[in-house]
Each structure stands twice: as C-alpha cells, then as structure tokens.
Coordinates of C-alpha atoms and ligand atoms in Angstrom, one line a residue:
M219 CA -11.6 -21.4 8.7
T220 CA -12.0 -23.5 5.6
V221 CA -8.7 -22.3 4.1
D222 CA -5.5 -24.3 4.3
E223 CA -3.6 -22.7 7.2
D224 CA -0.3 -24.0 6.2
V225 CA 0.1 -22.1 3.0
W226 CA 3.4 -20.2 3.6
W227 CA 2.3 -16.7 2.4
K228 CA -0.6 -16.6 4.9
N229 CA 1.8 -16.7 7.8
V230 CA 4.4 -14.2 6.7
S231 CA 4.9 -10.6 7.8
V232 CA 5.9 -8.3 4.9
Y233 CA 8.0 -5.1 5.2
Q234 CA 7.7 -2.6 2.5
I235 CA 10.7 -0.7 1.2
W236 CA 10.1 2.4 -0.9
P237 CA 13.6 2.9 -2.3
A238 CA 14.1 6.6 -2.8
S239 CA 13.8 7.3 1.0
F240 CA 15.1 4.1 2.6
K241 CA 18.9 4.3 2.7
D242 CA 21.4 6.1 0.6
S243 CA 24.9 4.5 0.3
N244 CA 26.8 6.9 -2.0
G245 CA 25.9 10.3 -0.7
D246 CA 23.8 11.5 -3.7
G247 CA 20.9 12.0 -1.5
V248 CA 18.7 9.3 -2.9
G249 CA 18.2 5.9 -1.4
D250 CA 19.6 2.9 -3.3
I251 CA 19.9 -0.8 -3.5
P252 CA 23.4 -1.1 -1.9
G253 CA 21.9 1.1 0.9
I254 CA 19.0 -1.6 1.3
I255 CA 21.5 -4.4 1.3
S256 CA 23.5 -2.7 4.1
T257 CA 20.3 -2.7 6.3
L258 CA 19.1 -6.3 5.7
D259 CA 20.3 -7.6 9.1
Y260 CA 18.1 -4.9 10.7
V261 CA 15.2 -5.8 8.6
K262 CA 15.5 -9.4 9.4
S263 CA 15.9 -8.5 13.1
L264 CA 12.3 -7.0 13.1
G265 CA 10.9 -10.6 12.6
V266 CA 9.6 -10.1 9.1
D267 CA 9.9 -12.7 6.5
V268 CA 9.3 -10.9 3.2
I269 CA 10.4 -7.7 1.8
W270 CA 8.3 -5.8 -0.8
L271 CA 10.4 -3.5 -2.8
S272 CA 8.5 -0.7 -4.5
P273 CA 9.5 0.1 -8.1
M274 CA 13.3 0.1 -8.7
Y275 CA 13.0 -0.1 -12.5
E276 CA 14.3 2.4 -15.0
S277 CA 12.0 5.3 -15.0
P278 CA 11.9 9.1 -15.7
Q279 CA 10.4 9.3 -12.1
E280 CA 7.4 11.4 -13.0
D281 CA 5.5 9.2 -10.4
M282 CA 8.4 7.9 -8.4
G283 CA 9.0 4.9 -10.4
Y284 CA 5.4 3.9 -11.1
D285 CA 6.1 5.1 -14.6
I286 CA 8.4 2.5 -16.0
S287 CA 10.5 2.9 -19.1
D288 CA 12.1 -0.5 -19.1
Y289 CA 11.0 -3.5 -17.0
Q290 CA 14.4 -5.1 -17.3
K291 CA 16.7 -2.3 -16.2
I292 CA 17.3 -0.7 -13.0
H293 CA 16.8 3.1 -12.3
A294 CA 20.4 4.5 -12.3
A295 CA 20.2 6.4 -9.1
Y296 CA 19.1 3.1 -7.3
G297 CA 22.0 1.1 -8.7
T298 CA 22.6 -1.7 -11.3
M299 CA 21.3 -5.1 -12.3
E300 CA 24.3 -6.6 -10.5
N301 CA 23.2 -4.8 -7.3
M302 CA 19.7 -6.1 -7.8
D303 CA 20.9 -9.8 -8.3
N304 CA 23.0 -9.3 -5.2
L305 CA 19.9 -8.0 -3.2
I306 CA 17.9 -11.1 -4.2
S307 CA 20.7 -13.4 -3.1
Q308 CA 21.4 -11.5 0.2
V309 CA 17.6 -11.5 1.1
H310 CA 17.5 -15.3 0.4
K311 CA 20.7 -15.9 2.3
R312 CA 19.0 -14.5 5.4
G313 CA 16.0 -16.8 4.9
M314 CA 13.7 -14.0 3.9
R315 CA 11.8 -13.5 0.5
L316 CA 11.6 -10.7 -1.9
I317 CA 8.6 -9.5 -3.8
L318 CA 8.6 -6.7 -6.5
D319 CA 6.0 -4.2 -7.5
L320 CA 4.4 -5.0 -10.8
V321 CA 3.2 -1.9 -12.7
I322 CA 1.4 -3.1 -15.8
N323 CA -1.7 -0.9 -16.2
H324 CA 0.6 1.7 -17.8
T325 CA 4.1 2.3 -18.7
S326 CA 6.2 5.5 -19.0
V327 CA 5.8 7.6 -22.2
E328 CA 9.6 6.9 -22.5
H329 CA 9.0 3.0 -22.7
K330 CA 10.0 1.7 -26.2
W331 CA 6.6 0.3 -26.6
F332 CA 5.1 3.7 -26.4
Q333 CA 7.6 5.3 -28.5
E334 CA 6.8 2.9 -31.3
S335 CA 3.0 3.2 -30.7
R336 CA 3.1 7.0 -31.0
S337 CA 5.3 7.0 -34.1
S338 CA 2.5 6.3 -36.6
K339 CA -1.1 5.1 -36.8
L340 CA 0.3 2.3 -38.8
S341 CA 2.8 1.2 -36.2
P342 CA 2.3 -2.6 -35.3
K343 CA 2.3 -1.4 -31.7
R344 CA -0.3 1.4 -32.2
D345 CA -3.0 -0.7 -30.6
W346 CA -0.9 -1.5 -27.5
Y347 CA -2.1 1.8 -26.0
I348 CA -5.5 3.5 -26.1
W349 CA -5.6 6.0 -28.9
K350 CA -8.7 7.9 -29.9
P351 CA -9.4 10.7 -32.4
P352 CA -10.4 14.2 -31.1
K353 CA -14.0 15.5 -30.7
Y354 CA -14.8 18.9 -31.9
D355 CA -17.3 21.3 -30.5
V356 CA -19.8 23.5 -32.5
N357 CA -17.2 26.1 -32.9
G358 CA -14.6 23.6 -34.2
N359 CA -12.5 23.7 -31.1
R360 CA -10.6 20.3 -30.6
L361 CA -11.6 18.4 -27.4
P362 CA -10.4 15.1 -25.9
P363 CA -12.6 12.1 -26.9
N364 CA -14.6 12.2 -23.6
N365 CA -15.0 13.8 -20.2
W366 CA -12.8 11.5 -18.2
A367 CA -10.7 13.1 -15.5
S368 CA -7.2 11.8 -14.6
V369 CA -6.6 10.6 -11.0
F370 CA -3.8 13.2 -10.9
S371 CA -6.1 16.1 -12.1
G372 CA -7.0 17.4 -15.5
S373 CA -8.2 15.3 -18.5
A374 CA -7.3 11.7 -18.7
W375 CA -6.4 12.3 -22.4
E376 CA -3.4 13.8 -23.9
Y377 CA -3.2 15.1 -27.4
D378 CA -0.3 14.0 -29.6
E379 CA 0.3 16.3 -32.6
L380 CA 2.3 13.7 -34.5
T381 CA -0.8 11.6 -35.4
D382 CA -3.6 14.0 -34.3
E383 CA -5.0 11.7 -31.7
Y384 CA -5.3 11.5 -28.0
Y385 CA -3.9 8.8 -25.8
L386 CA -5.5 7.6 -22.4
H387 CA -3.7 8.2 -19.1
I388 CA -5.7 7.5 -16.0
F389 CA -2.7 8.6 -14.0
A390 CA -0.1 11.3 -15.1
K391 CA 0.5 12.3 -18.7
G392 CA 3.7 10.4 -18.5
Q393 CA 1.9 7.2 -17.8
P394 CA -0.1 6.0 -20.8
D395 CA -2.5 3.1 -20.2
L396 CA -1.6 -0.2 -21.9
N397 CA -4.4 -1.8 -24.1
W398 CA -5.2 -5.0 -22.3
E399 CA -7.7 -6.0 -25.0
N400 CA -4.8 -6.8 -27.3
A401 CA -3.6 -10.4 -26.6
T402 CA 0.0 -9.7 -28.0
T403 CA 0.4 -6.8 -25.5
R404 CA -0.7 -9.0 -22.7
Q405 CA 1.8 -11.7 -23.6
A406 CA 4.6 -9.1 -24.0
I407 CA 3.7 -7.9 -20.4
Y408 CA 3.8 -11.5 -19.1
D409 CA 7.2 -12.2 -20.8
E410 CA 9.0 -9.0 -20.1
A411 CA 7.6 -7.7 -16.8
I412 CA 6.8 -10.9 -15.1
T413 CA 8.5 -14.1 -16.1
F414 CA 11.9 -12.3 -16.6
W415 CA 11.8 -11.6 -12.8
L416 CA 10.4 -15.0 -11.8
E417 CA 13.2 -16.6 -13.6
K418 CA 15.6 -14.5 -11.5
G419 CA 14.1 -16.1 -8.4
I420 CA 12.0 -13.4 -6.9
D421 CA 9.1 -14.7 -4.6
G422 CA 6.1 -12.8 -6.0
F423 CA 4.6 -9.5 -6.8
R424 CA 2.6 -6.7 -5.3
I425 CA 0.4 -5.8 -8.3
D426 CA -0.2 -2.1 -8.8
T427 CA -3.7 -1.0 -9.8
A428 CA -4.8 -4.6 -10.3
A429 CA -8.5 -3.9 -10.8
M430 CA -8.0 -1.3 -13.6
Y431 CA -6.9 -3.2 -16.6
S432 CA -10.2 -3.7 -18.3
K433 CA -11.7 -0.5 -19.5
D434 CA -15.4 0.0 -20.5
Q435 CA -15.0 -0.2 -24.3
T436 CA -17.7 2.3 -25.1
F437 CA -15.4 5.2 -23.9
E438 CA -18.5 7.2 -23.4
D439 CA -18.9 10.3 -21.2
V440 CA -19.4 9.7 -17.5
S441 CA -22.2 11.4 -15.7
I442 CA -21.4 14.9 -14.2
V443 CA -20.8 14.8 -10.4
N444 CA -18.7 17.9 -10.2
P445 CA -20.7 20.5 -12.3
N446 CA -17.8 23.0 -11.8
C447 CA -15.3 20.8 -13.5
Q448 CA -14.9 20.1 -17.1
W449 CA -13.4 16.5 -16.3
Q450 CA -15.3 14.0 -14.2
P451 CA -14.2 11.0 -12.1
C452 CA -14.4 8.0 -14.2
I453 CA -13.7 5.1 -11.9
S454 CA -16.8 3.3 -13.0
M455 CA -15.3 3.0 -16.5
Y456 CA -12.2 1.0 -15.3
Q457 CA -12.6 -0.4 -11.8
N458 CA -13.5 -4.2 -11.9
G459 CA -14.1 -3.8 -15.5
P460 CA -15.9 -6.4 -17.8
R461 CA -12.9 -8.6 -18.6
I462 CA -10.8 -8.1 -15.5
H463 CA -11.3 -11.6 -14.1
E464 CA -10.5 -13.2 -17.4
F465 CA -7.2 -11.2 -17.6
H466 CA -6.2 -12.2 -14.0
K467 CA -6.9 -15.9 -14.7
E468 CA -4.9 -15.8 -17.8
M469 CA -2.0 -13.9 -16.2
N470 CA -2.0 -16.3 -13.2
E471 CA -2.2 -19.3 -15.5
K472 CA 0.7 -18.1 -17.8
T473 CA 3.0 -16.9 -15.1
F474 CA 2.6 -17.0 -11.3
S475 CA 1.0 -20.5 -11.2
R476 CA 4.2 -22.0 -12.6
Y477 CA 6.4 -20.9 -9.6
D478 CA 6.1 -21.0 -5.8
V479 CA 5.3 -17.3 -5.4
F480 CA 2.5 -15.2 -4.0
T481 CA 0.7 -12.1 -5.4
V482 CA -1.1 -9.4 -3.6
G483 CA -3.3 -7.1 -5.8
E484 CA -3.9 -3.4 -5.1
I485 CA -7.6 -3.7 -5.7
G486 CA -9.0 -0.6 -3.9
S487 CA -12.8 -0.5 -3.8
A488 CA -14.7 -3.8 -4.2
G489 CA -17.6 -5.4 -2.2
V490 CA -17.2 -8.8 -0.6
E491 CA -18.7 -10.7 -3.5
E492 CA -16.4 -8.9 -6.0
S493 CA -13.3 -9.2 -3.9
L494 CA -13.9 -12.9 -3.6
K495 CA -13.8 -13.2 -7.4
Y496 CA -10.2 -12.0 -7.1
V497 CA -9.0 -13.9 -4.0
S498 CA -11.1 -16.9 -3.6
S499 CA -8.8 -19.9 -3.6
K500 CA -10.9 -21.5 -6.4
A501 CA -10.6 -18.3 -8.6
N502 CA -7.0 -18.8 -9.4
E503 CA -6.4 -15.1 -9.8
L504 CA -4.7 -13.4 -6.8
N505 CA -3.7 -14.8 -3.4
M506 CA -4.6 -11.6 -1.5
M507 CA -5.6 -8.1 -2.0
F508 CA -5.3 -4.6 -0.6
S509 CA -8.6 -2.8 -0.3
F510 CA -9.0 1.0 0.4
D511 CA -12.0 0.7 2.8
M512 CA -10.0 2.1 5.6
L513 CA -8.8 5.2 3.8
G514 CA -10.3 8.4 5.1
I515 CA -11.2 7.0 8.5
G516 CA -9.8 9.0 11.2
I517 CA -8.2 11.6 9.0
G518 CA -8.6 15.1 10.3
R519 CA -9.7 14.1 13.7
P520 CA -7.2 12.3 15.8
P521 CA -7.7 10.3 17.8
I522 CA -9.9 8.0 15.9
S523 CA -12.5 7.5 18.6
K524 CA -15.6 9.0 16.8
D525 CA -14.8 6.9 13.7
L526 CA -14.0 3.7 15.6
V527 CA -17.4 2.0 14.9
R528 CA -16.7 2.6 11.1
F529 CA -13.2 1.2 11.5
K530 CA -14.6 -1.9 13.2
R531 CA -17.0 -2.5 10.3
V532 CA -14.3 -2.3 7.7
I533 CA -12.2 -4.8 9.6
K534 CA -15.2 -7.1 9.9
K535 CA -15.7 -6.9 6.1
N536 CA -12.1 -7.7 5.5
F537 CA -12.4 -10.7 7.7
L538 CA -15.4 -12.0 5.8
L539 CA -13.2 -12.8 2.8
M540 CA -11.2 -15.3 5.0
D541 CA -13.9 -16.6 7.2
E542 CA -17.1 -17.0 5.1
G543 CA -15.3 -17.0 1.8
D544 CA -12.5 -19.2 1.0
G545 CA -10.1 -16.3 0.3
W546 CA -7.4 -14.6 2.0
S547 CA -6.7 -10.9 2.7
T548 CA -4.0 -8.5 4.1
F549 CA -4.0 -6.1 7.0
Y550 CA -2.1 -2.8 6.6
L551 CA -2.2 0.6 8.1
E552 CA 0.5 2.3 6.0
N553 CA 2.1 2.4 2.6
H554 CA 3.8 4.9 0.3
D555 CA 0.4 6.4 -0.8
Q556 CA -0.8 7.1 2.7
P557 CA -0.3 9.4 5.6
R558 CA 1.4 8.0 8.7
S559 CA -0.8 5.8 10.9
I560 CA 0.0 7.3 14.2
S561 CA -1.1 10.7 12.8
V562 CA -4.3 9.3 11.4
F563 CA -5.5 6.6 13.9
G564 CA -3.5 7.5 17.0
D565 CA -2.1 10.7 18.4
D566 CA 1.3 12.1 17.1
S567 CA 1.9 14.5 20.0
P568 CA 5.0 13.6 22.1
K569 CA 2.7 12.6 24.9
Y570 CA 1.0 9.8 23.2
R571 CA 3.0 9.1 20.1
E572 CA 4.7 6.1 21.4
R573 CA 1.8 4.7 23.3
S574 CA -0.6 5.1 20.3
G575 CA 2.0 3.5 18.0
K576 CA 2.1 0.4 20.3
L577 CA -1.7 0.4 20.4
L578 CA -1.7 0.1 16.6
A579 CA 1.1 -2.7 16.8
L580 CA -1.2 -4.6 19.0
L581 CA -4.1 -4.2 16.6
Q582 CA -2.1 -5.1 13.5
T583 CA -0.5 -8.2 15.0
T584 CA -3.6 -9.6 16.4
L585 CA -5.8 -9.5 13.3
S586 CA -5.9 -12.1 10.5
G587 CA -4.7 -11.5 7.0
T588 CA -1.0 -11.3 5.8
L589 CA 0.6 -8.4 7.8
F590 CA 2.2 -5.5 5.9
L591 CA 4.5 -3.1 7.8
Y592 CA 5.8 0.1 6.0
Q593 CA 9.3 1.4 6.4
G594 CA 9.6 3.7 9.4
Q595 CA 6.2 2.5 10.9
E596 CA 8.2 0.3 13.4
I597 CA 9.8 3.5 14.9
G598 CA 6.6 5.5 14.7
M599 CA 7.4 8.0 12.0
T600 CA 4.7 10.7 11.8
N601 CA 3.2 13.0 9.3
I602 CA 5.0 16.1 7.9
P603 CA 4.9 19.0 10.4
K604 CA 2.0 21.4 9.8
D605 CA 4.3 24.4 9.3
W606 CA 6.2 23.0 6.3
P607 CA 5.5 25.2 3.1
I608 CA 4.3 23.7 -0.1
E609 CA 7.8 23.7 -1.6
C610 CA 8.7 20.8 0.8
Y611 CA 6.1 18.6 -0.8
V612 CA 7.4 16.9 -3.9
D613 CA 4.8 14.4 -5.0
I614 CA 3.1 15.0 -8.4
E615 CA -0.3 14.5 -6.7
S616 CA 0.3 17.1 -4.0
K617 CA 1.7 19.7 -6.5
N618 CA -1.1 19.3 -9.0
Y619 CA -3.7 19.5 -6.2
F620 CA -2.0 22.7 -4.8
N621 CA -1.9 24.3 -8.3
E622 CA -5.6 23.6 -8.8
N623 CA -6.7 24.6 -5.3
G624 CA -4.3 27.2 -4.0
M625 CA -3.0 28.3 -0.6
G626 CA -6.2 27.4 1.2
S627 CA -5.7 23.7 0.4
L628 CA -2.3 23.4 2.4
D629 CA -4.0 22.1 5.5
H630 CA -5.8 19.5 3.6
I631 CA -2.6 18.5 1.7
N632 CA -0.8 18.2 5.1
Q633 CA -3.3 15.7 6.3
L634 CA -3.7 13.6 3.1
A635 CA -0.6 13.9 1.1
R636 CA 1.3 10.9 0.0
D637 CA 4.6 12.9 0.9
N638 CA 3.7 12.2 4.6
G639 CA 4.8 8.6 4.1
R640 CA 7.6 9.4 1.9
T641 CA 10.1 11.4 4.1
P642 CA 13.5 9.7 4.4
V643 CA 13.8 6.9 7.1
Q644 CA 15.2 8.2 10.3
W645 CA 18.2 6.0 11.2
N646 CA 19.9 8.0 13.9
G647 CA 20.1 11.5 15.4
S648 CA 23.0 12.7 13.3
K649 CA 22.6 15.1 10.3
N650 CA 19.9 14.0 7.9
A651 CA 18.9 11.3 10.3
G652 CA 21.7 9.1 8.9
F653 CA 19.7 8.6 5.8
T654 CA 22.4 10.2 3.6
T655 CA 25.8 12.0 3.8
G656 CA 24.7 14.3 1.0
E657 CA 21.7 16.6 0.5
P658 CA 18.5 14.5 0.9
W659 CA 16.2 14.6 -2.2
M660 CA 13.3 15.2 0.2
K661 CA 13.5 17.0 3.6
V662 CA 13.8 14.8 6.7
N663 CA 11.0 15.1 9.3
D664 CA 12.1 17.6 12.0
N665 CA 11.3 15.0 14.7
F666 CA 14.2 12.8 13.8
P667 CA 16.4 13.6 17.0
D668 CA 13.4 12.0 18.9
V669 CA 12.2 9.4 16.6
N670 CA 15.0 7.2 15.1
V671 CA 16.2 3.6 14.9
Q672 CA 19.4 4.0 16.9
A673 CA 17.8 5.7 19.9
Q674 CA 15.1 3.0 20.0
E675 CA 17.4 0.1 19.7
G676 CA 19.0 1.2 23.0
D677 CA 15.6 1.5 24.8
P678 CA 13.8 -1.7 25.9
K679 CA 10.6 0.3 26.3
S680 CA 10.7 1.7 22.7
L681 CA 8.1 1.3 19.9
L682 CA 10.8 -0.6 17.9
V683 CA 11.4 -3.2 20.6
F684 CA 7.6 -3.6 21.1
W685 CA 7.0 -4.2 17.4
R686 CA 9.6 -7.0 17.6
R687 CA 7.8 -8.6 20.6
C688 CA 4.4 -8.2 18.8
L689 CA 5.6 -9.8 15.6
K690 CA 7.0 -12.8 17.5
M691 CA 3.9 -13.1 19.5
R692 CA 1.8 -13.2 16.4
K693 CA 3.8 -16.2 15.0
L694 CA 4.0 -18.0 18.4
Y695 CA 0.1 -17.9 18.7
K696 CA -0.6 -17.9 15.0
N697 CA -3.6 -20.2 15.6
Y698 CA -5.4 -17.2 17.3
F699 CA -3.8 -14.2 15.7
I700 CA -3.3 -15.3 12.1
H701 CA -6.0 -18.0 11.7
G702 CA -8.4 -17.4 14.6
K703 CA -12.0 -16.4 14.0
L704 CA -12.8 -12.8 14.8
N705 CA -15.6 -11.8 17.1
I706 CA -16.1 -8.2 17.6
I707 CA -17.7 -7.4 21.0
D708 CA -19.7 -4.3 21.9
E709 CA -19.4 -3.2 18.3
N710 CA -21.0 0.2 18.9
N711 CA -18.6 1.3 21.6
E712 CA -17.0 4.5 20.2
D713 CA -13.9 4.4 22.5
V714 CA -12.8 0.8 23.0
F715 CA -12.2 -1.9 20.4
Y716 CA -13.0 -5.3 22.1
Y717 CA -12.6 -8.4 20.2
S718 CA -11.7 -12.2 20.5
K719 CA -9.7 -14.3 18.2
Q720 CA -10.9 -17.9 18.5
S721 CA -9.3 -21.2 17.8
G722 CA -11.4 -24.1 18.7
D723 CA -12.9 -23.5 22.1
R724 CA -10.0 -21.3 23.2
Y725 CA -9.4 -17.6 22.4
A726 CA -7.3 -14.5 22.9
Y727 CA -9.2 -11.5 24.2
V728 CA -8.1 -8.0 23.0
A729 CA -9.1 -4.6 24.5
L730 CA -7.9 -1.4 22.7
N731 CA -8.7 2.0 24.0
F732 CA -8.6 4.4 21.1
S733 CA -9.7 7.5 23.1
R734 CA -7.7 10.1 24.9
S735 CA -9.6 9.4 28.2
R736 CA -9.6 6.5 30.7
Q737 CA -12.2 3.9 30.0
K738 CA -13.7 1.2 32.3
F739 CA -12.2 -2.2 31.4
V740 CA -14.8 -4.9 30.8
N741 CA -14.1 -8.6 30.7
H742 CA -16.8 -9.8 28.3
S743 CA -15.5 -13.4 28.6
S744 CA -16.9 -15.7 31.1
K745 CA -13.5 -17.1 32.0
N746 CA -10.3 -15.9 33.8
L747 CA -8.0 -14.0 31.6
Q748 CA -4.2 -14.2 31.5
L749 CA -2.4 -11.1 30.3
L750 CA -0.1 -11.8 27.4
I751 CA 1.0 -8.3 26.5
S752 CA 0.1 -4.7 27.0
N753 CA 1.5 -1.2 26.2
V754 CA 1.0 0.3 29.6
P755 CA 2.9 -1.7 32.2
C756 CA 1.2 -2.0 35.7
S757 CA -2.0 -0.2 34.9
D758 CA -5.2 -0.7 37.0
Y759 CA -7.0 -3.9 35.9
Q760 CA -10.3 -2.0 36.2
W761 CA -9.4 0.8 33.9
L762 CA -7.9 1.3 30.4
E763 CA -5.6 4.3 30.3
P764 CA -5.8 6.6 27.2
F765 CA -4.6 4.6 24.2
E766 CA -4.0 1.6 26.4
G767 CA -4.1 -1.9 24.7
R768 CA -4.1 -5.4 26.2
V769 CA -4.1 -8.8 24.9
Y770 CA -5.1 -11.8 27.1
L771 CA -5.3 -15.4 26.7
N772 CA -8.2 -17.4 27.9
E773 CA -6.8 -20.9 28.5
Ligands
LIG1249 O1 -2.6 7.3 -4.0 C1 -3.7 7.6 -4.3 C2 -4.4 8.7 -3.8 O2 -3.7 9.4 -3.0 C3 -4.4 6.5 -5.1 O3 -5.5 7.1 -5.9 C4 -3.4 5.8 -6.0 O4 -3.1 6.5 -7.1 C5 -4.0 4.5 -6.4 O5 -4.2 3.8 -5.2 C6 -3.1 3.7 -7.3 O6 -1.8 3.6 -6.7 C7 -0.7 3.0 -7.3 O7 -0.6 3.3 -8.7 C8 -0.3 4.8 -8.9 C9 0.9 5.2 -8.1 O8 1.0 6.6 -8.2 C10 0.8 4.8 -6.7 O9 1.9 5.1 -6.0 C11 0.6 3.3 -6.6 O10 0.6 2.8 -5.4 C12 0.0 4.9 -10.4 O11 0.9 3.8 -10.8

C-alpha cells in the first residue's frame, strides 16, 4: 500500500451508538446520555477504540435527530450539555475517542436560521435556504417549482403561504436544505456546528449526506422514470454536484485540518474515480467514506449465496480506493438506516443465527478499511419479526411508504425498513430486555430472551465473545487484516468466499462458506496453512460446514 499505515484512524475499530435505543437511565422509555455513560466499560471491553454517536442535538425528532433545531443544545430526552461534557471526558478517560454526527445538508424547520429565513423575502437569512416561486399550470393551479421527489416520498418542495414561495427539502418537510452557495451560510455552519464541538475536544465527525450539498443550480425538471408518479427521483441534481469538492476542501481547511481528528463522509453512490476525489490523501477533503454499493445485496433471499459474486465485486471496488488509489475506506455491514446483517447476509433462524453472525464477524475483521460495528451487531440482533403489524414501525420512511403503497407493502417494509436496526438494544432477559424500566418508545424484538448481552457474557462460545476475539486478532495481525493486499480467489464461486490478505511475501488465507450446504474446502495456496480462528470447532478439514468460516496464516 502506498498509504501511511501508521495514521491512527486507519487502525481503529468504531462502535456506533444510536441514542434513542441504546440504554435508558431514567425510565422514560428513551435511551439517554447517562445511559450511554453507564455502559462505557462494556463498550471498551469489546475492543473498540472510537464511539460514533448519532445525533443527540436538540431536535423535534421528525427524523430521529437528523433534523436539528440547535447545533449547540442537547435533545432534552437525551440529557443536558453537562451530561455531554461528562460523556466526552468519560470516553477519553477510558482511552477511547468520540466522534459525532454532522448533519449540515439541512436543519430542522424549527432552527432559528430557518425561522428567520421564512419570515420575509427581505430577511438577511432568506438566501440561507433554497426558496423558489411557484409554477402555475394552464388552468392557473399552483405547482412546485419542478418535479423533484423527496427521498421520503411526495414532492421535494413545500409551499409556505407567508411569502408565497416553496422551500426545498430533499428529505422530510421538516428538513429544509441549506443553501451552500452562500458563503456566509457556510461559515456559520463551520463555526456553529463544527468548531464549537472540536473546541470541546471531540475526535471527529461522521458527516451525514456528505455528497449532497452542491445542487444543480438550474433547478430544472428531471426526466421521468416513473410515469405513474408526479414526482421523480432527482439524485442526479444533487449527488456529487458541481461545487461539492470545492465545499469539502474549504470545510476541511477551515475546520478539521486544524485539529487531530478524522472525518468519515456518508457518500452513497460514487465510482472509484469520484470516490478518490473525496478520500485521496492528496485531496484534503475527507479521511474515509461510506458507500452504499452493498445495499440491496442479499435482501429478500437469505442466505446470500446467489448474490455472493456481486458482493465480492463490491468489496473489490472498495479495496481499490486503498490499494490502487492513495485513499482510505471503511467496512460496515450495519447502521441505523439498514436492516440487520444476519437477516440480510446470513440466516437469522435459531439454527444458523449465531454461526452466520460469526461468519460475518470473520469477514468484517479480516478486510481492510476502518471497521464500523453497530450497536447490537455484536450480539447478533436480527430484523423485526415478520408478524409485527405496521403500528410497530415508527420510522417516517416506513410510515410514508406504507401510506403510499398499502397493506401489500408490509413484507417489503419488513425486509428493508430502517426500523429493523432501531429496536432497543437487548441487554438481558428481564422485562424490556433491560433497556428501560419504563415503557420503551419502540417495541423490543421478541427474541430478547435468547439474544442478549448478559446471556452471551456468560457463554464462552457466544457471538459476543467471538467478536471480542476477532477484534483483538484484527489488531494483532494488522499488517494482514487492516493493511494487507486483498486477493480474491475463485471469484465466480457462488457459495464460498476465498481470499488472501497479503503482507510482503506472507499472507492470511480466508475461506467463508456463505451457503446453507456443506462445501468442499480448497487450499488455493501452495503452502501449509495454520488455523488462526474458525467459527465451527473441530470440523473436517476437507469440508466447510454451512456458514463455516476459517482464517489461516501461511507462515
Ligand atoms: O436510509 C435511506 C434509505 O432507507 C437513505 O436514503 C438515507 O436517507 C440516506 O442514506 C441519508 O441518510 C442520512 O441522512 C438522512 C437520515 O434520515 C438518515 O438517518 C441518515 O443516515 C437525512 O438526514
């Protein structure tokens, strides 16, 4: 690799905490910051180095905190600024680091900037958001300025009677897009949302929707891809837009580069060349990125076997950013926007849940890129049971989707909904899984008596204990697993994922059976292999059991 292997943020493992569902300390049914503080020894014990905390800022919670009304206040249900200062120091005291979510494509409608902006066309902050006059059809009916659809359904424009104009909201109505063309707005974002927190000593940011700030300024209609809908997907008008790299360079220069911190941008879709513009070490934009290439693979047909070849290609592309480019990347299988990985890439039936979870742990801890683990993933939390009615889904995206598509869409929602990753963390087998002593804001997954932290702590064969071993192994052999060159072997094999991670003339050899059937084990290396770790003890060397994974060293 041409990259500097010793940069600290390449070697860390990150644990994501989504506050509403992590741990409630005061019995109001909502997770909170004191609850997080009470679990820090547990988090540290996993072997992770950094915590990424999803939005804990003041917010009306139309989109679970991704609609911020004040960057410098804490959402009351989560606690106070004093609690937050305490969290920062308690995390540091344990030798870990803390990064926050940076949501600056949009604010909440309740943010004072928006309140001022909407108050009058003459407001000095009018231009801080994107306002356009209505269009009228031949019959004089008022229409939005163009046919762009919001990500969360309906038009991307909302009419405001007060000034007879529409504002743009790529996400919910309560999330108006900031106007990044305005340099004063950008500086206010840097000062209020970024530098304020860097000065408090946090260690970086996960940057929300980081490819979306630069909109195509023509604001023209997009071509019609869904003839039955009035509003059309408009990603081409904002994704990797004309000034996006200029904005990132400026933001980095004026904020992050002045501190010892790292940034990870939620980029979504971008080819290798475009991705490198963000994460090449020469670009001075972001340190690493999340791509969405993996989304959709495996969904609806567990196990992943038939999609395994696609899965391998995505992993190979991700690796190109680090190997042939001079950039860095991430590897994640879950976050708060995704269904649970065992349900998508493994098999969540009681028979294979634990084993396929361990297989995914082996995959994740042997691939390069900064590792991101999501709350509950370490104990194998799974998707929402198929028989839950729509009332149990609370996310704005699921609710809007159901309202537009009706009862027939429930199956689809069950597979894809963000709610799957948002059920409360299962701490023990007592009422509400030990998440709260009150009424949980979101229903706890029915499998908590079997799947919980306490039960797994006491079982040396558990997934939790296995994750700890894997995370330790990743660090111990970081020359292979974090920095080694990836060679995918037998790429068209639809059942087994074989690869090596090479460091100099030595390598680790990995064999992962993603199918529900036994597969012949093939040693593609010319040398003797020494088993480092596997998820099926004492299996037959010649065969890989269903969902068996093994990691060997060749030394
Ligand atoms: O979650 C998605 C689809 O299910 C994505 O389209 C998602 O909206 C997109 O990845 C942007 O996500 C981020 O910004 C959103 C917020 O709702 C997500 O939770 C956040 O991760 C708006 O701030």
